[in-house]
Structure formats: C-alpha cells, structure tokens
Short mmCIF file of C-alpha atoms and ligand atoms in Angstrom, two decimals:
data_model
loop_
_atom_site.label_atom_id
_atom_site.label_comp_id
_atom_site.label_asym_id
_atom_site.label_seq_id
_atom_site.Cartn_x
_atom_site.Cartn_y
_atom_site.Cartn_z
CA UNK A 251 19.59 -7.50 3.04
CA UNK A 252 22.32 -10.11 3.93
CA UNK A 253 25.65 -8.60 3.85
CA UNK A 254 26.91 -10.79 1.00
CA UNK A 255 24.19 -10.22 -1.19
CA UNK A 256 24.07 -6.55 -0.86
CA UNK A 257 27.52 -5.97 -1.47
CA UNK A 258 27.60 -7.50 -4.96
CA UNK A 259 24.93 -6.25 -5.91
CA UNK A 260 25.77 -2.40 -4.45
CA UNK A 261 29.32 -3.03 -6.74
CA UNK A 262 26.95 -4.01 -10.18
CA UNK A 263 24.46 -1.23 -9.47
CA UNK A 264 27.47 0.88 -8.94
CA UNK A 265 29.05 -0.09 -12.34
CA UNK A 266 25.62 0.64 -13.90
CA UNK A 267 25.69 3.95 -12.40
CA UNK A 268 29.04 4.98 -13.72
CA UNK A 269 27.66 3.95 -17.39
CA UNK A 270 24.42 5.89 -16.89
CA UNK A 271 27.45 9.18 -15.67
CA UNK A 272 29.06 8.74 -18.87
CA UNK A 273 26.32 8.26 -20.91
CA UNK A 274 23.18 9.90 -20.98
CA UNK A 275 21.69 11.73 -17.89
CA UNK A 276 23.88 14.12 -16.71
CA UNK A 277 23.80 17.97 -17.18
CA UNK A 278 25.49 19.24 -20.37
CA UNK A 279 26.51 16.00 -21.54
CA UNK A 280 26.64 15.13 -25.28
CA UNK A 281 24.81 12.20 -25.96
CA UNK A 282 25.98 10.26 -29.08
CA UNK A 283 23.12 11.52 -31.63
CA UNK A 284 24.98 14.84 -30.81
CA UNK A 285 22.63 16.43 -28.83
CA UNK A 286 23.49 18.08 -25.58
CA UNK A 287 20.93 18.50 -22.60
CA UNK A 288 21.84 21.70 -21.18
CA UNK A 289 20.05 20.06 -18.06
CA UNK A 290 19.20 16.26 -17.14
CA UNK A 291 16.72 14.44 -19.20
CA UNK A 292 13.58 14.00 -17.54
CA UNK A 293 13.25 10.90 -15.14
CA UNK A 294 10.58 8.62 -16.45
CA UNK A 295 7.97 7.00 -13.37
CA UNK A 296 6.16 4.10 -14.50
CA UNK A 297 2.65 4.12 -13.07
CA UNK A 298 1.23 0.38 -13.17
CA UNK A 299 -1.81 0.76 -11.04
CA UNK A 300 -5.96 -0.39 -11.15
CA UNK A 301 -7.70 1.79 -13.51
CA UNK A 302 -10.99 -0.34 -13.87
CA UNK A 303 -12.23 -2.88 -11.95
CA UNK A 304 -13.06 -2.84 -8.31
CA UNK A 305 -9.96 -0.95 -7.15
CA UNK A 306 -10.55 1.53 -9.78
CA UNK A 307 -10.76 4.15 -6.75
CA UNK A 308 -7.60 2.91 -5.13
CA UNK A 309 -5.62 3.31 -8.06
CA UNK A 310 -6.46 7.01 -8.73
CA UNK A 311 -5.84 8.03 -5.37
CA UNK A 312 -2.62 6.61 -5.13
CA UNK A 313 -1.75 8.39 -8.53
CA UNK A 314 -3.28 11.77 -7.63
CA UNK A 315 -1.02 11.59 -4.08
CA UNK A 316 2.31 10.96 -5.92
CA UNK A 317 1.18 13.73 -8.47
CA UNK A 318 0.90 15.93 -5.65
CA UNK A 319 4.32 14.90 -4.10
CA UNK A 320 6.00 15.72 -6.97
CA UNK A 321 3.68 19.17 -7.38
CA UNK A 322 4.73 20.22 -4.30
CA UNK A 323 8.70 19.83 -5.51
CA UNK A 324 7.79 21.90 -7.97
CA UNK A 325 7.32 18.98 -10.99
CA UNK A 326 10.50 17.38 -10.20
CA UNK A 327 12.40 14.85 -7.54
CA UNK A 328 15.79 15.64 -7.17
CA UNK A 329 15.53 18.45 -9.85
CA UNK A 330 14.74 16.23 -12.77
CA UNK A 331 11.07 16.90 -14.93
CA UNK A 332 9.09 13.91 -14.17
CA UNK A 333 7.63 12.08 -17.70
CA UNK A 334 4.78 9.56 -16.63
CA UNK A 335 4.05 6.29 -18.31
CA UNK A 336 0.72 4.41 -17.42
CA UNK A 337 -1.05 0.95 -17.63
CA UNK A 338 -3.90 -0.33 -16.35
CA UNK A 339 -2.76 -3.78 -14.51
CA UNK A 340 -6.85 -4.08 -14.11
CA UNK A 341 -6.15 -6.08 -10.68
CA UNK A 342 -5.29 -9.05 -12.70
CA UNK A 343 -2.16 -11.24 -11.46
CA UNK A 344 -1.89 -13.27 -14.82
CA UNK A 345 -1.49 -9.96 -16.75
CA UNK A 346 1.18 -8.62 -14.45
CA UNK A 347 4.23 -10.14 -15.69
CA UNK A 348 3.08 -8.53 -19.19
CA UNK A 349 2.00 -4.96 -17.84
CA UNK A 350 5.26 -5.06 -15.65
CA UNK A 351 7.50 -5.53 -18.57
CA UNK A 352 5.67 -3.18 -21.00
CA UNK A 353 7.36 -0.58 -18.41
CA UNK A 354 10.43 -1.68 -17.85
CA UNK A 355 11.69 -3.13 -21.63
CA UNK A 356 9.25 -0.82 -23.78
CA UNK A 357 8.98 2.11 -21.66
CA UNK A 358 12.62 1.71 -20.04
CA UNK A 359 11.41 3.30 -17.08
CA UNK A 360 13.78 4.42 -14.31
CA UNK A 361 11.26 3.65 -11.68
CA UNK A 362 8.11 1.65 -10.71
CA UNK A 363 4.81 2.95 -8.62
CA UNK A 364 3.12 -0.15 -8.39
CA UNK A 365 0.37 -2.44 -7.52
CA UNK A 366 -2.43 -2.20 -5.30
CA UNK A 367 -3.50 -5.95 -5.28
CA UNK A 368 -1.53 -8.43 -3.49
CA UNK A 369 -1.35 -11.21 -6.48
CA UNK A 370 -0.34 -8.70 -8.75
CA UNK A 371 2.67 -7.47 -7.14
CA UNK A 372 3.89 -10.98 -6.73
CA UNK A 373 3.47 -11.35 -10.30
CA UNK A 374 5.70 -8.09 -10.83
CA UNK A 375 7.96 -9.54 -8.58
CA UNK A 376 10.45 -11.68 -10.68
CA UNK A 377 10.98 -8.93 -13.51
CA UNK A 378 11.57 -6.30 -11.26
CA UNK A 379 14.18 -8.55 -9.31
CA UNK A 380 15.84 -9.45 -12.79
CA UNK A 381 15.98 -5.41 -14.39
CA UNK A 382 17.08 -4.32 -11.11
CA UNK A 383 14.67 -0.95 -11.37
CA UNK A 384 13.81 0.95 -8.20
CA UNK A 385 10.24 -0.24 -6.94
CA UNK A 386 7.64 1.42 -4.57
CA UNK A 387 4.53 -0.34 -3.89
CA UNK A 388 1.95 2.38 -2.41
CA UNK A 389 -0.35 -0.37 -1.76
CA UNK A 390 -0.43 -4.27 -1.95
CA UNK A 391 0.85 -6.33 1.24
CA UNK A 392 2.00 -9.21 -0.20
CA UNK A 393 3.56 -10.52 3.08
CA UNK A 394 6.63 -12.19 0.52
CA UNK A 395 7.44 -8.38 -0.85
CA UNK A 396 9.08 -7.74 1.90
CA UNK A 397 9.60 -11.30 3.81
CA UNK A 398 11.18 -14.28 1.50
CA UNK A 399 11.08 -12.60 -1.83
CA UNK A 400 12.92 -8.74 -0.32
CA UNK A 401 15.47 -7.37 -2.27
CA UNK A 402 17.40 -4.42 -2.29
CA UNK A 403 15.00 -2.78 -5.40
CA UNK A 404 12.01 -3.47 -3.67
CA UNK A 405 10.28 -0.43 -1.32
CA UNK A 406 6.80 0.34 0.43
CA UNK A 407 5.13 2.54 1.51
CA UNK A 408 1.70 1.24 3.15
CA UNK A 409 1.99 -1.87 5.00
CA UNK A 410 2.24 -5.29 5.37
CA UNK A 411 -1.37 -7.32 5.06
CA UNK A 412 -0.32 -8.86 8.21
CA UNK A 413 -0.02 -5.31 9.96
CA UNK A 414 -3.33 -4.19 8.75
CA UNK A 415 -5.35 -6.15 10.93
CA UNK A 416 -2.78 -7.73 14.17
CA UNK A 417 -4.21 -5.03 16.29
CA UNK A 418 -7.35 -5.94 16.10
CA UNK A 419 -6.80 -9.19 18.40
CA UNK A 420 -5.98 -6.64 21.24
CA UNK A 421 -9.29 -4.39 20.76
CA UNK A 422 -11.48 -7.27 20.58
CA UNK A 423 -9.64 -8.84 23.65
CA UNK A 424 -10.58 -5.12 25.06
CA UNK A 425 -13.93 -5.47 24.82
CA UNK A 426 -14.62 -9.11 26.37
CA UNK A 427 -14.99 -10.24 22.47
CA UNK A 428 -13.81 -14.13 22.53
CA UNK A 429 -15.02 -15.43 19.44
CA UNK A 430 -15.05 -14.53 16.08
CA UNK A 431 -15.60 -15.28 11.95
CA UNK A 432 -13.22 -13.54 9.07
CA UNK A 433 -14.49 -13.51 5.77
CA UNK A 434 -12.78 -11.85 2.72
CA UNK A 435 -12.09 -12.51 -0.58
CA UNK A 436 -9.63 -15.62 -1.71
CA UNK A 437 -5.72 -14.66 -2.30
CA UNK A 438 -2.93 -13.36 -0.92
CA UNK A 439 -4.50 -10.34 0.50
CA UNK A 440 -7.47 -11.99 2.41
CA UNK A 441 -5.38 -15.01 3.80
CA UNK A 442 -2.61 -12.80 5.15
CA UNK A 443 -4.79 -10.33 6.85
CA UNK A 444 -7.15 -12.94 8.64
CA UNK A 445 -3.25 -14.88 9.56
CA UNK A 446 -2.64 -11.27 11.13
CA UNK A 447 -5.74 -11.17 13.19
CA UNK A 448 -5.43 -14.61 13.91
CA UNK A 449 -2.02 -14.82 15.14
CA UNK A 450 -3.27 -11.57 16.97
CA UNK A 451 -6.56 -12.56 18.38
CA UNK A 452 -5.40 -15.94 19.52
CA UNK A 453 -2.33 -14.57 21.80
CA UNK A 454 -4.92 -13.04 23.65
CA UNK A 455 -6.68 -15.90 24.29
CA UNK A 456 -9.95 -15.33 21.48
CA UNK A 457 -10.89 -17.71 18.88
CA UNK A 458 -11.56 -17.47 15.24
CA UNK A 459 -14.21 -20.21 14.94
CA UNK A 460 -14.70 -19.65 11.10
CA UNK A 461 -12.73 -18.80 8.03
CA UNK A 462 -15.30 -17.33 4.88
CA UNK A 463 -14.04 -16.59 1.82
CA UNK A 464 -15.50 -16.33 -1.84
CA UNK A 465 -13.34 -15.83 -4.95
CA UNK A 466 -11.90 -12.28 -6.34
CA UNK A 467 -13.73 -10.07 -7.45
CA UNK A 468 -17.13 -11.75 -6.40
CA UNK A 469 -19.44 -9.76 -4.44
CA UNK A 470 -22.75 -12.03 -3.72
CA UNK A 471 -22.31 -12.12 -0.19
CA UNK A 472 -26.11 -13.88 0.79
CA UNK A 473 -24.66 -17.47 1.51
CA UNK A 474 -21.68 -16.33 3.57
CA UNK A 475 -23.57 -13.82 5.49
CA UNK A 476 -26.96 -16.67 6.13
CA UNK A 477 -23.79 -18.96 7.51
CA UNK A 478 -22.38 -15.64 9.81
CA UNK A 479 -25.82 -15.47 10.79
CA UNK A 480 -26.06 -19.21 12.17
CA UNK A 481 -22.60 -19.13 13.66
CA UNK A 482 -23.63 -16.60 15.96
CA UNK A 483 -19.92 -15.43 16.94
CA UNK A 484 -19.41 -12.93 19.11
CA UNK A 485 -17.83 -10.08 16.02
CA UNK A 486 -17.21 -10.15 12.17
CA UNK A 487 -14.22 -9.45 10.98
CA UNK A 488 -13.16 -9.15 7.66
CA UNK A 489 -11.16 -7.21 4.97
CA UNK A 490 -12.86 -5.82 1.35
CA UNK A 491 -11.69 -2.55 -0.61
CA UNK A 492 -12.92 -0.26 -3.01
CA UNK A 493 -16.43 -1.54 -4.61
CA UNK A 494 -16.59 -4.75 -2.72
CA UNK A 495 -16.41 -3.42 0.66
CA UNK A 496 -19.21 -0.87 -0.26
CA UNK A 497 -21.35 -4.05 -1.75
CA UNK A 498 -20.13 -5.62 1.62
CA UNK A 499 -21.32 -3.05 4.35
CA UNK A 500 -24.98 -2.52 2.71
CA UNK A 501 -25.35 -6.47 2.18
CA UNK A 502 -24.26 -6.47 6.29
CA UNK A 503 -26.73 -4.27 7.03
CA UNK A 504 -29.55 -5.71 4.66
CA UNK A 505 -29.11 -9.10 5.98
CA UNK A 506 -30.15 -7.69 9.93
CA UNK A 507 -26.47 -8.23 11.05
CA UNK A 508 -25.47 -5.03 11.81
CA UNK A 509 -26.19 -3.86 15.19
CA UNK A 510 -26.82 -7.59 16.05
CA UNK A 511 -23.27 -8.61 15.14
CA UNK A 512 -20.09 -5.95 15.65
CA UNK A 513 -18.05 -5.66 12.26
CA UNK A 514 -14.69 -5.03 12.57
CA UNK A 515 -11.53 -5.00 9.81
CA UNK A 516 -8.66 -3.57 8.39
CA UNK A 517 -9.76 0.21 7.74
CA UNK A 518 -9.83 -0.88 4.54
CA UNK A 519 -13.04 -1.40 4.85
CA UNK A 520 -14.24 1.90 5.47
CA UNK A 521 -11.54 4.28 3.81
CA UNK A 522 -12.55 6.40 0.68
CA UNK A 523 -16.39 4.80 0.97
CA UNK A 524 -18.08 6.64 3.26
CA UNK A 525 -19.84 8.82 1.20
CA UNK A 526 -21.39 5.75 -1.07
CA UNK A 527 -22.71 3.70 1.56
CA UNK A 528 -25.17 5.86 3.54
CA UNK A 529 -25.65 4.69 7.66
CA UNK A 530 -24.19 1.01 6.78
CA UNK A 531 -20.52 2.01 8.32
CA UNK A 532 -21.89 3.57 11.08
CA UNK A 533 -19.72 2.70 14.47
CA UNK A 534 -18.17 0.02 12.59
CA UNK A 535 -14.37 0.01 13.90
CA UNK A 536 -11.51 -1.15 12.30
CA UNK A 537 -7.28 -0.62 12.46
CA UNK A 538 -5.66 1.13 9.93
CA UNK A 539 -2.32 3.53 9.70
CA UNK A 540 -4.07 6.55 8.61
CA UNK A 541 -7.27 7.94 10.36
CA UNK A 542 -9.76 11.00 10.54
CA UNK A 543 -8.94 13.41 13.01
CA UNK A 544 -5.30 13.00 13.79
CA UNK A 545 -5.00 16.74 13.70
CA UNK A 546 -1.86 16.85 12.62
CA UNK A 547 -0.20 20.37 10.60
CA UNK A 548 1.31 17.67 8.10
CA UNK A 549 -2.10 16.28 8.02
CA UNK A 550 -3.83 19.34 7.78
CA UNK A 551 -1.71 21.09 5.18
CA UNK A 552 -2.08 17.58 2.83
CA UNK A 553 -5.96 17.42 3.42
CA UNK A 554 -5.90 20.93 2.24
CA UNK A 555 -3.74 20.48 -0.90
CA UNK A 556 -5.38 17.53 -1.98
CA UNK A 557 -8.50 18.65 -1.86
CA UNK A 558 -8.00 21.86 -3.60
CA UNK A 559 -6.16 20.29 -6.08
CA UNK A 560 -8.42 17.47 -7.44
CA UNK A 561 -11.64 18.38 -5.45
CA UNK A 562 -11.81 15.23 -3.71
CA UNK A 563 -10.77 14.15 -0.31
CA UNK A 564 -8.25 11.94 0.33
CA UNK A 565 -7.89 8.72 2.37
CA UNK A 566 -5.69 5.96 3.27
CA UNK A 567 -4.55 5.42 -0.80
CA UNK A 568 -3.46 9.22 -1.82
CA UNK A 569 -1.74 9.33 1.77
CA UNK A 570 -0.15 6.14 0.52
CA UNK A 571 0.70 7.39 -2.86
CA UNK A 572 1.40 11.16 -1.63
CA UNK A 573 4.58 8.87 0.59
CA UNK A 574 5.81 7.13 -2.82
CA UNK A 575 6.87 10.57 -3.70
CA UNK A 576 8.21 11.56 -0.81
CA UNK A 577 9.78 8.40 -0.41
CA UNK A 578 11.32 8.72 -4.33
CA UNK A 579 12.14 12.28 -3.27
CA UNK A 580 14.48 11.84 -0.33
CA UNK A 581 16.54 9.29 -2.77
CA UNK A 582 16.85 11.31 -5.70
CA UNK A 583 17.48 14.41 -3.64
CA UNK A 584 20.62 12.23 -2.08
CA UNK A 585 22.21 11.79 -5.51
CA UNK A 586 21.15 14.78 -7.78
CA UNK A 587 18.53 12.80 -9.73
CA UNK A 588 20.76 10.58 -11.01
CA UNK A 589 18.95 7.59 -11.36
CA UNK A 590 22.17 5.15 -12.54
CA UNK A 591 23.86 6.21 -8.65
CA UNK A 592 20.94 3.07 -7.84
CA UNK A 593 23.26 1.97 -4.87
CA UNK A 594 22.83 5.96 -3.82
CA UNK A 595 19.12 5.85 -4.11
CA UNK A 596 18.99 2.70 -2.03
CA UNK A 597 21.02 3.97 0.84
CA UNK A 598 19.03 7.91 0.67
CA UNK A 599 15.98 6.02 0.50
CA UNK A 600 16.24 3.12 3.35
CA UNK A 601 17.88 6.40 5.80
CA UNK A 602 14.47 8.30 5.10
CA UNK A 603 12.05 9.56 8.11
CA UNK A 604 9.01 10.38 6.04
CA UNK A 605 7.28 12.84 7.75
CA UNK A 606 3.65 11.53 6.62
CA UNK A 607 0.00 12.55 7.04
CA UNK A 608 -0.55 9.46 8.63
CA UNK A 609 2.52 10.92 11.15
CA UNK A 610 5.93 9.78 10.55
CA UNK A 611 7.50 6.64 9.89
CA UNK A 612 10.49 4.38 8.84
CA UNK A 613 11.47 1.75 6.75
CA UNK A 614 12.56 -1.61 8.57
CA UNK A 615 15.36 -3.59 6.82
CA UNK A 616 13.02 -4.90 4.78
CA UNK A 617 11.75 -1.93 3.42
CA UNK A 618 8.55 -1.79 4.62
CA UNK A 619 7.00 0.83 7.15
CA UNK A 620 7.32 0.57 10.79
CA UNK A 621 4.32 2.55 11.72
CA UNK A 622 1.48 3.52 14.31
CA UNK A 623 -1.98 1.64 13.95
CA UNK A 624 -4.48 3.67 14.65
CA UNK A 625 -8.08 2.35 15.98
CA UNK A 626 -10.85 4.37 14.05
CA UNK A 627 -14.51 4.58 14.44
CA UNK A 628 -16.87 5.74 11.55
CA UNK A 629 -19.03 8.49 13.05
CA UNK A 630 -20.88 10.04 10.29
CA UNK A 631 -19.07 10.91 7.15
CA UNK A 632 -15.54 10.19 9.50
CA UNK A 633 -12.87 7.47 10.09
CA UNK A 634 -12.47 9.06 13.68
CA UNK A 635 -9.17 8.55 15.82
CA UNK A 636 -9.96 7.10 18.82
CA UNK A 637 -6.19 5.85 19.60
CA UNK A 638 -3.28 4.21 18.59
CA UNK A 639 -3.90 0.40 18.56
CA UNK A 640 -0.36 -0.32 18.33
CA UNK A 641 2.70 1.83 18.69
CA UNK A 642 5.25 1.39 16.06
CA UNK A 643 4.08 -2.17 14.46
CA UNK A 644 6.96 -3.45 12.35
CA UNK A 645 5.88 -6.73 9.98
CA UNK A 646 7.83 -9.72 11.12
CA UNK A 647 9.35 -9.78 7.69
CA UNK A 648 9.53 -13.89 7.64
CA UNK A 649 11.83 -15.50 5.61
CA UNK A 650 13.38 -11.76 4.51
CA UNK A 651 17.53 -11.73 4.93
CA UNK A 652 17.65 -8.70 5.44
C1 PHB B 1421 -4.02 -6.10 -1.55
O1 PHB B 1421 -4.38 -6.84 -2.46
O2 PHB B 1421 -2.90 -6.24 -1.00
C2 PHB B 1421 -4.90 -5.00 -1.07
C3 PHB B 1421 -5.87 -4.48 -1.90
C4 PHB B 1421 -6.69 -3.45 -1.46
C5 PHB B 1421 -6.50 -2.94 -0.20
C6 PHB B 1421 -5.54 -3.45 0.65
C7 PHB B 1421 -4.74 -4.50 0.21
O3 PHB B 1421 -7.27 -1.94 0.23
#
C-alpha cells in the first residue's frame, strides 16, 4: 500500500484493536452483561459464496477446503472455535452489496471468505473498504481487487484473471499457433482473461483475430461456435467454469470442432468437470496454478484428506479455499486470535509462505499470489502436469499503490 495510506490506517486499526482488548475477546475477560469467557469467544467467518446457479460446484469446494483448513487446526485458527455464517450471493453482482452487508452489519462478522465471480466481488468491494473487515477472496480475479481498488483489508488466494490465461501466448507461440479466437462469457472475468492472453499471445508475435462473447449465465453456444467454424483460426481459446464449461466442451465437440480446431483456456475449463463430460476434454490443454500429477507430499497428503473427508476429489476451488485457511491461519496464529490486533493480522498475513497443494507461494504487495502456472493436459479422467508455463507469474497489479 502507499506508505501514507497504510500508516493511518495501521494507527485506526490499531485503536480498534485496543477497544476489541478491553472489551470483549480476550481470555477471562468480563464482558459488561457480566459474563466471563474463561477462553476467547469464538471467531465468526462469514462465508458469502455460489450456492446455486452455475458455480454452484465452485462454491462448495471452496467451502469444503477452508473447512478442512480449519479441521486440520483442530476447529480453530489461532486457538479460537470457528462459528460460520452463510449466504448464497447466487453469482449475482446486483445482490452483492446486500449479501455483503447482511455479514458484516447483521452478522458482525470478523472475517470475509468471499466471491467466486468477478462482478460480485467488485460489488463487495466498497463495503468491505468502508467496515474495514479482513477479506480473502478464494476465487474471483477481478483484475481491480488487487490493482486500482487494493487496500490493506483486501487478500487472495487464487489469482488474478489476467494470470490465468498470459501463459498461454507462450504455448501457442510453442507450437507454430499464430492465430486465434477467445470466446467467453461477458464481464469482468471473460474480458480480463482474453486481455491476459492477448497481451500474452501478441508479444509473441500471434494474433487474436476474433473476440466472442455471449451474456452471463447463457449457455447456447450454436451461433458462436457456426462463426468459430467459418473463421477457421488456427486454436480456440476461451474461459467457462462450473456448468457452462461442461455445456461448452460437449457443444465443441458436437459441432465437429474438436479435433479439427485445438481448444485451449484457463484450466478453468477443465477443473472439477471431468467426470461430467465424457471424451469432450480429451487432450484439450489449458494453464492453470494447480494441476494433476504434481506429486507433491503437500499435494498428496491434501488429496488424501479431502477425499476421505467429503468423498469427493478436489480441484483447483478446494485447493483455493483449503489456502483461505491457511492463509487466515498464519494471521491469527501471529496475534493469538485476536481479531481487533487487524494491523497484526495484516502484517502475519502479507509475511506468509503458504506452503500449498498447488506448491508454495506468496503474496505480492498487492495481496495477490505470485505463483507457478502450470501447463496441463486432460488425459482421461486427469488435468496432467506437463510443465510449468510460467515460473513465478506475479499480476501487474495496475493502478494498485501498493
Ligand atoms: C470469476 O468470475 O472471476 C471467475 C469465475 C469462475 C472461475 C474463475 C473466475 O472459474
């Protein structure tokens, strides 16, 4: 943050901090109905996350991941019970400002876990700038989360759109690919992951000859893919989640392109959908920061844990989620669970090496992972490894005074 800025605000959070001491949270206190905690009251995590819709999927991985974080710490972060509070933001920017607030005024959470869509997270934005309350995004890239609109309150743990798919200019370039079409859906997450590839592609001398796009949540895909088909370029690349990159990869297929066409994306695409969209995925090859195979004990031992616990396997999402909690952990841990220490948390939290399935990683200045990208392959029922893409990709964080 800019050296001004986060030194008045390190002296109000501060001030808060020595209110929330004498207060309310710490051990053996008496509280002024008379009651006295012989240990700290429990630290209440607001969850505001898709629980219907098209990132339905998304949304419970993430929340099964943290779950398990905390599991693992046996039920707490920085030895304070965890209470849970939950809405369903239903992927729907216009309700976020509403579903935000139900958490932080009603709820008086201490901390936010929150969104997986882009437009939605902007739309959380503004009241989580104005309460001040600690704020991990396991998922949406909003490029302005951690670029114009950063502030000291605001953490991630997945990526920036724009770092989900820059690679990809160099692995087409690899292959003699010099022409290509993006298609995704319409807002912030589409746009900023075909500027990524663009930016990307074009420094290595390929062209994007065609921008698709068709409005969120819409899935009939015929017209767009009849146009790819005219086009002729060289690859497809593209970015859908959840249902609509299922829809997406059998409508691919369907339509003759596949095998005539190479798809590409952010792995995105092909993470957590494997098992619902038969042969369609097969060899497609996309860049993500978590991958099949890395064959990793960290790896390993989550894979194992996850799967045990809620008889699933995870992907890219419950990695994403499982890091929220360790990301929470490391600042708690730093000040003793004491919440109102928020200058503390800040400072425990931006020092953290996560040691992640996805292999380890830090937070840039703006809060936002610098991290491997892997290039995967699906072969069979896998996202397989097949290197990194980029070592260490850190978001340009534009506009971020960090
Ligand atoms: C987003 O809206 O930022 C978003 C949604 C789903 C993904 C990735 C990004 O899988």
């Amino acid at each position: 943050m800019h050296k001004n800025q986060k030194a008045s605000y390190d002296r109000r959070e501060f001030l808060r901090g020595s209110a929330a001491i004498a207060g309310t949270t710490v051990a053996g206190v008496l509280l002024p109905t008379g009651q006295v905690f012989g240990q700290q009251a429990k630290l209440k995590v607001g969850l505001m996350l898709p629980y219907t819709g098209t990132y339905t999927q998304l949304g419970i991985a993430i929340t099964n991941g943290f779950k398990l974080a905390v599991e693992e710490r046996g039920g707490k972060l920085g030895g304070r019970e965890i209470e849970y509070f939950t809405v369903d933001d239903e992927s729907n920017p216009a309700k976020a400002p509403e579903n935000v607030s139900k958490l932080v005024q009603r709820d008086k959470v201490d901390v936010v876990i929150g969104t997986v869509h882009s437009g939605v997270v902007m739309g959380m934005a503004k009241v989580l700038k104005e309460s001040g309350t600690i704020w991990i995004n396991p998922n949406g890239g909003a490029g302005a989360m951690t670029g114009a609109a950063c502030a000291p309150n605001f953490f991630r743990t997945s990526f920036s759109n724009w770092q989900s798919t820059h690679a990809l200019g160099k692995v087409l370039k690899a292959k003699g690919i010099k022409t290509a079409v993006f298609i995704t859906h319409k807002y912030a997450a589409g746009e900023e992951m075909m500027e990524g590839f663009k930016e990307g592609f074009e420094k290595e001398g390929g062209k994007l000859v065609k921008e698709l796009y068709l409005p969120f949540p819409q899935v009939e895909f015929q017209a767009l893919l009849t146009e790819i088909a005219s086009i002729k370029p060289e690859a497809v690349v593209c970015f859908f989640a959840g249902g609509a990159a299922i829809k997406f990869l059998k409508d691919y297929q369907a339509a003759g392109l596949k095998g005539k066409i190479p798809l590409f994306g952010s792995g995105f695409l092909t993470d957590g959908v494997l098992d619902a969209v038969g042969d369609a995925a097969e060899g497609v090859e996309t860049t993500l920061h978590y991958a099949d195979g890395l064959d990793t004990k960290k790896d390993k031992a989550f894979r194992l844990a996850y799967a045990k616990t809620f008889k699933l396997q995870p992907d890219v999402y419950a990695v994403q989620g499982y890091d929220a909690g360790q990301l929470l952990a490391a600042g708690l841990d730093a000040v003793k669970g004491n919440i109102g220490d928020k200058a503390g948390v800040i400072k425990a939290m931006e020092a953290a090496k996560i040691d992640s399935p996805r292999g380890p990683w830090t937070l840039s200045k703006s809060h936002n992972p610098v991290q491997d990208m892997y290039l995967r392959k699906v072969v069979g029922k896998e996202n397989k490894v097949q290197g990194v893409a980029w070592k260490a990709l850190a978001d340009p964080a534009r506009g971020c005074k960090a």
